[in-house]
Amino acid sequence: MECISVFDMLKIGIGPSSSHTLGPWRAAERFLQELRQKKNIDFINRVQVDLYGSLSLTGKGHATDLSIMLGLSGADPEYIPVESIDVIISAIKNKHEIFLANEIIIPFNPETDIVFNRNFLPFHANGLTFTAYFENEEYSETYYSIGGGFVVTEDENNRNEEIKCAFPFPIDKASELLAYCQQENMKISEVVYANEKSMRNEAFIHSELLRIWDTMLECMYIGCHTEGVLPGGLNVRRRAYDMHKNLIGVLPYDNPYSWLQIIRQTEVKFRQILKWVSCFALAVNEVNASLGRVVTAPTNGSAGVIPAVLMYYMVIENHEANEEQIKQFLLVAGEIGSIFKKGATISAAMGGCQAEIGVSSAMAAGALCEVMGGTPEQVLVAAEIAMEHHLGLTCDPIGGLVQVPCIERNTMGAIKAINAAELALETDAKNAKVPLDKVVNTMWETAKDMNSKYKETSEGGLAVGVNLTDC
């Protein structure tokens, strides 16, 4: 049985895309690691990277080429100073050389050494091959970015080499999760926490969950205080700044945590609540679109939903919310996301946007339901409702950029999550008609039936209905 940790589902990294940016970045790191183990990296003359399928078709807009260069340079997406990204990329482009693995300088021209192949590899829509050339030989490996920053080789998948562990409560399906909750008389977050403790000590779990929240909060704060136009050519104006300015008024604050306290003092009529939630989601995804640091939740393109809903809970719903509710929320969200990953997909290249915004909305809905007092049964109902109303959602980014319609879709996913949680809290779970496992299966069947042009290829939908010249 595959054991996926909360920290696998909620990763800290650089935008704009988990499958097209973070995944290729991690693939480059893996390739360097393999080279160190099998070859002498000092004797490499040249490296070439071939991109296939969706990685090729929307790679430029998703900064796939940039992430590969950063990965080959030895930079870590979780810790690299964001301001150093342009410095590294500019040096590679101007000098036509790369400081490979931060160990050896070799020639590297992004225009010729990163090849965009439009054809798809059979195994997965997001394929990329790294080839290192030596004096008399070459070494290559093909990886697949399967969504959410997860990277596998075809051989690993065929041997079923997932993350193996000894969870006390192994879970593949929602029905299994619910059975453990009923059997042990535990909340979903408690079951997930018990699984995490089988791999990590409590101090680490505590600190890492709060580091994830700190990253989310800082991301919202940066997005709400940054104005201007997003990079990429669409000339999309940032909206979180103006929206936030109109909402916050003149109350003083000087850091993300004092900002959170000030928001609690603002007016909270229905329209203001809608605007605040939308503002939080917009802020995150505007940061994501500008190669900022976000939390993949479960993807970068859907990174705004969970922070927006958790922030809503803290500043609108429960002013007494503290670290315990934050951890509880993130544990539940991570587990629901893992159920979708195991039973369907979190890759838009395989499932359309239902696999990103739909899954993130389900994660947020279930998490919100539990911290608001919902039973395990109601938590799963909330997740089901949220996904049910995202089924069939296509992925059609204009210009291959994670901007239009992606940024706004995070606001829709967040609002739907809150609505789904409220509906679930007013529902007797015994009367629910659609179990979560059924909607996971339906989502996967819908994904398989969906035309490939609506799966992150920019070959259909808004991506062709709206031209760059229209923007």
mmCIF file of C-alpha atoms in Angstrom, residues 196-452:
data_model
loop_
_atom_site.group_PDB
_atom_site.id
_atom_site.type_symbol
_atom_site.label_atom_id
_atom_site.label_comp_id
_atom_site.label_asym_id
_atom_site.label_seq_id
_atom_site.Cartn_x
_atom_site.Cartn_y
_atom_site.Cartn_z
ATOM 1 C CA GLU A 196 2.900 10.805 10.613
ATOM 2 C CA LYS A 197 4.308 9.868 14.033
ATOM 3 C CA SER A 198 5.267 6.451 12.652
ATOM 4 C CA MET A 199 7.801 8.247 10.423
ATOM 5 C CA ARG A 200 8.757 11.423 12.290
ATOM 6 C CA ASN A 201 8.980 12.715 15.834
ATOM 7 C CA GLU A 202 6.305 15.052 17.170
ATOM 8 C CA ALA A 203 8.605 18.076 17.373
ATOM 9 C CA PHE A 204 9.459 17.772 13.683
ATOM 10 C CA ILE A 205 5.804 17.363 12.670
ATOM 11 C CA HIS A 206 4.861 20.412 14.742
ATOM 12 C CA SER A 207 7.617 22.628 13.367
ATOM 13 C CA GLU A 208 7.146 21.548 9.736
ATOM 14 C CA LEU A 209 3.377 22.047 9.757
ATOM 15 C CA LEU A 210 3.864 25.531 11.184
ATOM 16 C CA ARG A 211 6.606 26.242 8.627
ATOM 17 C CA ILE A 212 4.109 25.355 5.917
ATOM 18 C CA TRP A 213 1.572 27.730 7.463
ATOM 19 C CA ASP A 214 4.194 30.475 7.850
ATOM 20 C CA THR A 215 5.003 30.124 4.145
ATOM 21 C CA MET A 216 1.310 30.340 3.247
ATOM 22 C CA LEU A 217 0.784 33.396 5.449
ATOM 23 C CA GLU A 218 3.884 35.156 4.120
ATOM 24 C CA CYS A 219 2.781 34.387 0.563
ATOM 25 C CA MET A 220 -0.633 35.971 1.170
ATOM 26 C CA TYR A 221 1.037 38.952 2.830
ATOM 27 C CA ILE A 222 3.471 39.495 -0.059
ATOM 28 C CA GLY A 223 0.709 39.151 -2.646
ATOM 29 C CA CYS A 224 -1.517 41.658 -0.849
ATOM 30 C CA HIS A 225 1.304 44.208 -0.687
ATOM 31 C CA THR A 226 2.722 43.925 -4.211
ATOM 32 C CA GLU A 227 1.272 45.880 -7.123
ATOM 33 C CA GLY A 228 2.063 45.972 -10.814
ATOM 34 C CA VAL A 229 1.803 43.618 -13.789
ATOM 35 C CA LEU A 230 2.591 39.900 -13.788
ATOM 36 C CA PRO A 231 5.448 38.676 -16.011
ATOM 37 C CA GLY A 232 4.871 36.560 -19.100
ATOM 38 C CA GLY A 233 3.364 38.819 -21.760
ATOM 39 C CA LEU A 234 -0.349 38.674 -20.906
ATOM 40 C CA ASN A 235 -0.049 41.994 -19.068
ATOM 41 C CA VAL A 236 -2.261 40.745 -16.243
ATOM 42 C CA ARG A 237 -2.512 43.400 -13.571
ATOM 43 C CA ARG A 238 -2.235 42.224 -9.980
ATOM 44 C CA ARG A 239 -5.583 42.648 -8.228
ATOM 45 C CA ALA A 240 -4.899 41.520 -4.663
ATOM 46 C CA TYR A 241 -3.080 44.786 -3.881
ATOM 47 C CA ASP A 242 -6.007 47.072 -4.750
ATOM 48 C CA MET A 243 -8.601 44.745 -3.248
ATOM 49 C CA HIS A 244 -6.609 44.488 -0.027
ATOM 50 C CA LYS A 245 -6.074 48.248 0.147
ATOM 51 C CA ASN A 246 -9.832 48.838 -0.042
ATOM 52 C CA LEU A 247 -10.546 46.186 2.598
ATOM 53 C CA ILE A 248 -7.863 46.879 5.212
ATOM 54 C CA GLY A 249 -8.387 50.608 5.687
ATOM 55 C CA VAL A 250 -5.846 52.558 7.755
ATOM 56 C CA LEU A 251 -5.280 50.161 10.661
ATOM 57 C CA PRO A 252 -1.533 49.792 11.449
ATOM 58 C CA TYR A 253 0.567 46.596 11.228
ATOM 59 C CA ASP A 254 4.144 45.725 10.333
ATOM 60 C CA ASN A 255 4.383 41.951 9.714
ATOM 61 C CA PRO A 256 2.227 39.001 8.617
ATOM 62 C CA TYR A 257 1.110 38.088 12.132
ATOM 63 C CA SER A 258 0.114 41.603 13.197
ATOM 64 C CA TRP A 259 -1.624 41.859 9.805
ATOM 65 C CA LEU A 260 -3.687 38.769 10.644
ATOM 66 C CA GLN A 261 -4.774 40.351 13.931
ATOM 67 C CA ILE A 262 -5.752 43.597 12.187
ATOM 68 C CA ILE A 263 -7.912 41.755 9.648
ATOM 69 C CA ARG A 264 -9.870 40.324 12.566
ATOM 70 C CA GLN A 265 -10.929 43.878 13.396
ATOM 71 C CA THR A 266 -12.307 44.690 9.944
ATOM 72 C CA GLU A 267 -15.936 44.628 8.834
ATOM 73 C CA VAL A 268 -17.220 41.142 8.044
ATOM 74 C CA LYS A 269 -20.471 41.502 6.141
ATOM 75 C CA PHE A 270 -21.112 38.882 3.465
ATOM 76 C CA ARG A 271 -19.642 40.937 0.621
ATOM 77 C CA GLN A 272 -16.505 41.692 2.632
ATOM 78 C CA ILE A 273 -16.061 38.004 3.458
ATOM 79 C CA LEU A 274 -16.277 37.105 -0.240
ATOM 80 C CA LYS A 275 -13.748 39.800 -1.042
ATOM 81 C CA TRP A 276 -11.338 38.794 1.727
ATOM 82 C CA VAL A 277 -11.363 35.114 0.716
ATOM 83 C CA SER A 278 -10.904 36.069 -2.944
ATOM 84 C CA CYS A 279 -8.144 38.509 -1.999
ATOM 85 C CA PHE A 280 -6.214 35.823 -0.088
ATOM 86 C CA ALA A 281 -6.464 33.374 -3.002
ATOM 87 C CA LEU A 282 -5.543 35.998 -5.604
ATOM 88 C CA ALA A 283 -2.545 37.061 -3.534
ATOM 89 C CA VAL A 284 -1.077 33.549 -3.387
ATOM 90 C CA ASN A 285 -1.495 32.844 -7.059
ATOM 91 C CA GLU A 286 -0.139 36.195 -8.136
ATOM 92 C CA VAL A 287 2.979 35.385 -6.129
ATOM 93 C CA ASN A 288 2.999 31.946 -7.758
ATOM 94 C CA ALA A 289 2.699 33.447 -11.251
ATOM 95 C CA SER A 290 5.757 35.630 -10.622
ATOM 96 C CA LEU A 291 8.055 32.741 -9.611
ATOM 97 C CA GLY A 292 7.540 33.387 -5.909
ATOM 98 C CA ARG A 293 7.623 30.866 -3.070
ATOM 99 C CA VAL A 294 4.339 29.049 -2.388
ATOM 100 C CA VAL A 295 3.101 25.831 -0.851
ATOM 101 C CA THR A 296 2.092 23.212 -3.404
ATOM 102 C CA ALA A 297 -1.396 22.340 -2.170
ATOM 103 C CA PRO A 298 -1.712 19.923 -3.884
ATOM 104 C CA THR A 299 -0.288 21.802 -6.912
ATOM 105 C CA ASN A 300 1.132 25.256 -7.529
ATOM 106 C CA GLY A 301 -1.677 26.212 -9.877
ATOM 107 C CA SER A 302 -4.141 25.548 -7.054
ATOM 108 C CA ALA A 303 -1.911 26.840 -4.248
ATOM 109 C CA GLY A 304 -4.277 29.654 -3.227
ATOM 110 C CA VAL A 305 -7.317 27.620 -2.186
ATOM 111 C CA ILE A 306 -6.127 26.052 1.081
ATOM 112 C CA PRO A 307 -4.363 29.175 2.450
ATOM 113 C CA ALA A 308 -7.425 31.300 1.636
ATOM 114 C CA VAL A 309 -9.820 28.939 3.411
ATOM 115 C CA LEU A 310 -7.557 28.483 6.439
ATOM 116 C CA MET A 311 -7.070 32.255 6.662
ATOM 117 C CA TYR A 312 -10.851 32.687 6.433
ATOM 118 C CA TYR A 313 -11.249 30.355 9.385
ATOM 119 C CA MET A 314 -8.683 32.260 11.434
ATOM 120 C CA VAL A 315 -9.730 35.846 10.714
ATOM 121 C CA ILE A 316 -13.475 35.475 10.172
ATOM 122 C CA GLU A 317 -14.787 32.275 11.718
ATOM 123 C CA ASN A 318 -12.653 31.723 14.827
ATOM 124 C CA HIS A 319 -10.587 34.564 16.281
ATOM 125 C CA GLU A 320 -9.298 32.196 18.955
ATOM 126 C CA ALA A 321 -7.827 29.778 16.402
ATOM 127 C CA ASN A 322 -4.249 28.837 17.235
ATOM 128 C CA GLU A 323 -1.470 26.440 16.221
ATOM 129 C CA GLU A 324 -3.534 23.374 17.086
ATOM 130 C CA GLN A 325 -6.303 24.278 14.627
ATOM 131 C CA ILE A 326 -3.699 25.114 11.971
ATOM 132 C CA LYS A 327 -2.082 21.685 12.328
ATOM 133 C CA GLN A 328 -5.476 19.958 12.423
ATOM 134 C CA PHE A 329 -6.531 21.731 9.216
ATOM 135 C CA LEU A 330 -3.346 20.859 7.334
ATOM 136 C CA LEU A 331 -3.382 17.205 8.442
ATOM 137 C CA VAL A 332 -6.921 16.682 7.168
ATOM 138 C CA ALA A 333 -6.256 18.559 3.925
ATOM 139 C CA GLY A 334 -3.142 16.492 3.207
ATOM 140 C CA GLU A 335 -4.930 13.184 3.748
ATOM 141 C CA ILE A 336 -7.838 14.066 1.477
ATOM 142 C CA GLY A 337 -5.382 15.122 -1.215
ATOM 143 C CA SER A 338 -3.544 11.808 -0.943
ATOM 144 C CA ILE A 339 -6.800 9.889 -1.480
ATOM 145 C CA PHE A 340 -7.326 11.731 -4.765
ATOM 146 C CA LYS A 341 -3.722 11.152 -5.814
ATOM 147 C CA LYS A 342 -4.010 7.400 -5.179
ATOM 148 C CA GLY A 343 -7.457 6.974 -6.717
ATOM 149 C CA ALA A 344 -7.282 9.459 -9.585
ATOM 150 C CA THR A 345 -4.688 12.177 -10.312
ATOM 151 C CA ILE A 346 -3.534 15.611 -9.188
ATOM 152 C CA SER A 347 -1.970 16.352 -12.585
ATOM 153 C CA ALA A 348 -3.814 18.767 -14.890
ATOM 154 C CA ALA A 349 -1.921 17.252 -17.817
ATOM 155 C CA MET A 350 -3.720 13.976 -17.041
ATOM 156 C CA GLY A 351 -7.025 15.180 -15.614
ATOM 157 C CA GLY A 352 -7.655 18.811 -16.460
ATOM 158 C CA CYS A 353 -8.194 21.487 -13.827
ATOM 159 C CA GLN A 354 -10.564 19.259 -11.851
ATOM 160 C CA ALA A 355 -7.348 17.526 -10.741
ATOM 161 C CA GLU A 356 -5.958 20.772 -9.343
ATOM 162 C CA ILE A 357 -8.634 23.262 -8.280
ATOM 163 C CA GLY A 358 -11.161 20.475 -7.726
ATOM 164 C CA VAL A 359 -8.838 18.492 -5.466
ATOM 165 C CA SER A 360 -7.632 21.572 -3.573
ATOM 166 C CA SER A 361 -11.229 22.644 -2.985
ATOM 167 C CA ALA A 362 -12.083 19.176 -1.658
ATOM 168 C CA MET A 363 -9.022 19.259 0.609
ATOM 169 C CA ALA A 364 -9.947 22.681 1.990
ATOM 170 C CA ALA A 365 -13.620 21.805 2.410
ATOM 171 C CA GLY A 366 -12.903 18.688 4.437
ATOM 172 C CA ALA A 367 -10.296 20.451 6.573
ATOM 173 C CA LEU A 368 -12.598 23.395 7.298
ATOM 174 C CA CYS A 369 -15.431 21.044 8.169
ATOM 175 C CA GLU A 370 -13.352 19.272 10.835
ATOM 176 C CA VAL A 371 -12.026 22.420 12.543
ATOM 177 C CA MET A 372 -15.596 23.730 12.642
ATOM 178 C CA GLY A 373 -16.709 20.653 14.545
ATOM 179 C CA GLY A 374 -17.724 18.269 11.776
ATOM 180 C CA THR A 375 -17.680 14.518 12.280
ATOM 181 C CA PRO A 376 -15.426 12.322 10.121
ATOM 182 C CA GLU A 377 -18.482 11.416 8.081
ATOM 183 C CA GLN A 378 -19.312 15.082 7.508
ATOM 184 C CA VAL A 379 -15.688 15.864 6.611
ATOM 185 C CA LEU A 380 -15.829 13.331 3.787
ATOM 186 C CA VAL A 381 -19.213 14.685 2.693
ATOM 187 C CA ALA A 382 -17.675 18.184 2.493
ATOM 188 C CA ALA A 383 -14.799 16.923 0.334
ATOM 189 C CA GLU A 384 -17.220 15.060 -1.910
ATOM 190 C CA ILE A 385 -19.488 18.090 -2.386
ATOM 191 C CA ALA A 386 -16.551 20.313 -3.310
ATOM 192 C CA MET A 387 -15.215 17.897 -5.936
ATOM 193 C CA GLU A 388 -18.656 17.022 -7.270
ATOM 194 C CA HIS A 389 -19.041 20.609 -8.432
ATOM 195 C CA HIS A 390 -15.658 20.740 -10.146
ATOM 196 C CA LEU A 391 -16.057 17.572 -12.213
ATOM 197 C CA GLY A 392 -15.081 18.099 -15.840
ATOM 198 C CA LEU A 393 -13.233 21.369 -15.243
ATOM 199 C CA THR A 394 -10.739 21.819 -18.068
ATOM 200 C CA CYS A 395 -7.174 23.147 -17.995
ATOM 201 C CA ASP A 396 -6.788 25.756 -20.737
ATOM 202 C CA PRO A 397 -4.197 28.366 -19.687
ATOM 203 C CA ILE A 398 -3.844 31.246 -22.122
ATOM 204 C CA GLY A 399 -0.307 31.357 -23.467
ATOM 205 C CA GLY A 400 0.593 28.380 -21.287
ATOM 206 C CA LEU A 401 0.836 30.779 -18.334
ATOM 207 C CA VAL A 402 -0.581 29.970 -14.886
ATOM 208 C CA GLN A 403 -2.545 33.227 -14.925
ATOM 209 C CA VAL A 404 -5.770 33.254 -16.941
ATOM 210 C CA PRO A 405 -8.067 31.601 -15.929
ATOM 211 C CA CYS A 406 -5.953 29.883 -13.248
ATOM 212 C CA ILE A 407 -5.631 32.713 -10.722
ATOM 213 C CA GLU A 408 -9.367 33.456 -10.566
ATOM 214 C CA ARG A 409 -10.184 29.764 -10.365
ATOM 215 C CA ASN A 410 -8.477 29.655 -6.976
ATOM 216 C CA THR A 411 -11.002 32.175 -5.671
ATOM 217 C CA MET A 412 -13.842 30.014 -6.993
ATOM 218 C CA GLY A 413 -12.337 26.883 -5.451
ATOM 219 C CA ALA A 414 -11.968 28.587 -2.065
ATOM 220 C CA ILE A 415 -15.529 29.908 -2.001
ATOM 221 C CA LYS A 416 -16.904 26.516 -3.060
ATOM 222 C CA ALA A 417 -14.882 24.846 -0.297
ATOM 223 C CA ILE A 418 -16.438 27.070 2.353
ATOM 224 C CA ASN A 419 -19.899 26.475 0.930
ATOM 225 C CA ALA A 420 -19.298 22.712 0.791
ATOM 226 C CA ALA A 421 -18.166 22.656 4.435
ATOM 227 C CA GLU A 422 -21.261 24.540 5.543
ATOM 228 C CA LEU A 423 -23.542 22.212 3.591
ATOM 229 C CA ALA A 424 -21.820 19.186 5.093
ATOM 230 C CA LEU A 425 -22.189 20.543 8.627
ATOM 231 C CA GLU A 426 -25.949 20.750 8.031
ATOM 232 C CA THR A 427 -26.097 17.250 6.539
ATOM 233 C CA ASP A 428 -26.854 13.957 8.210
ATOM 234 C CA ALA A 429 -24.101 11.892 6.584
ATOM 235 C CA LYS A 430 -26.383 8.816 6.563
ATOM 236 C CA ASN A 431 -28.478 10.620 3.937
ATOM 237 C CA ALA A 432 -25.572 11.449 1.612
ATOM 238 C CA LYS A 433 -26.089 9.910 -1.822
ATOM 239 C CA VAL A 434 -22.536 10.020 -3.196
ATOM 240 C CA PRO A 435 -19.608 8.677 -1.119
ATOM 241 C CA LEU A 436 -16.246 10.347 -1.599
ATOM 242 C CA ASP A 437 -14.713 7.224 -3.174
ATOM 243 C CA LYS A 438 -17.368 7.307 -5.885
ATOM 244 C CA VAL A 439 -16.578 10.903 -6.791
ATOM 245 C CA VAL A 440 -12.839 10.082 -6.855
ATOM 246 C CA ASN A 441 -13.571 7.249 -9.309
ATOM 247 C CA THR A 442 -15.843 9.494 -11.357
ATOM 248 C CA MET A 443 -13.210 12.185 -11.515
ATOM 249 C CA TRP A 444 -10.679 9.690 -12.869
ATOM 250 C CA GLU A 445 -13.131 8.329 -15.453
ATOM 251 C CA THR A 446 -13.922 11.900 -16.502
ATOM 252 C CA ALA A 447 -10.199 12.589 -16.820
ATOM 253 C CA LYS A 448 -9.674 9.588 -19.071
ATOM 254 C CA ASP A 449 -12.605 10.637 -21.275
ATOM 255 C CA MET A 450 -11.492 14.268 -21.535
ATOM 256 C CA ASN A 451 -10.025 15.388 -24.840
ATOM 257 C CA SER A 452 -6.265 15.956 -24.524
#
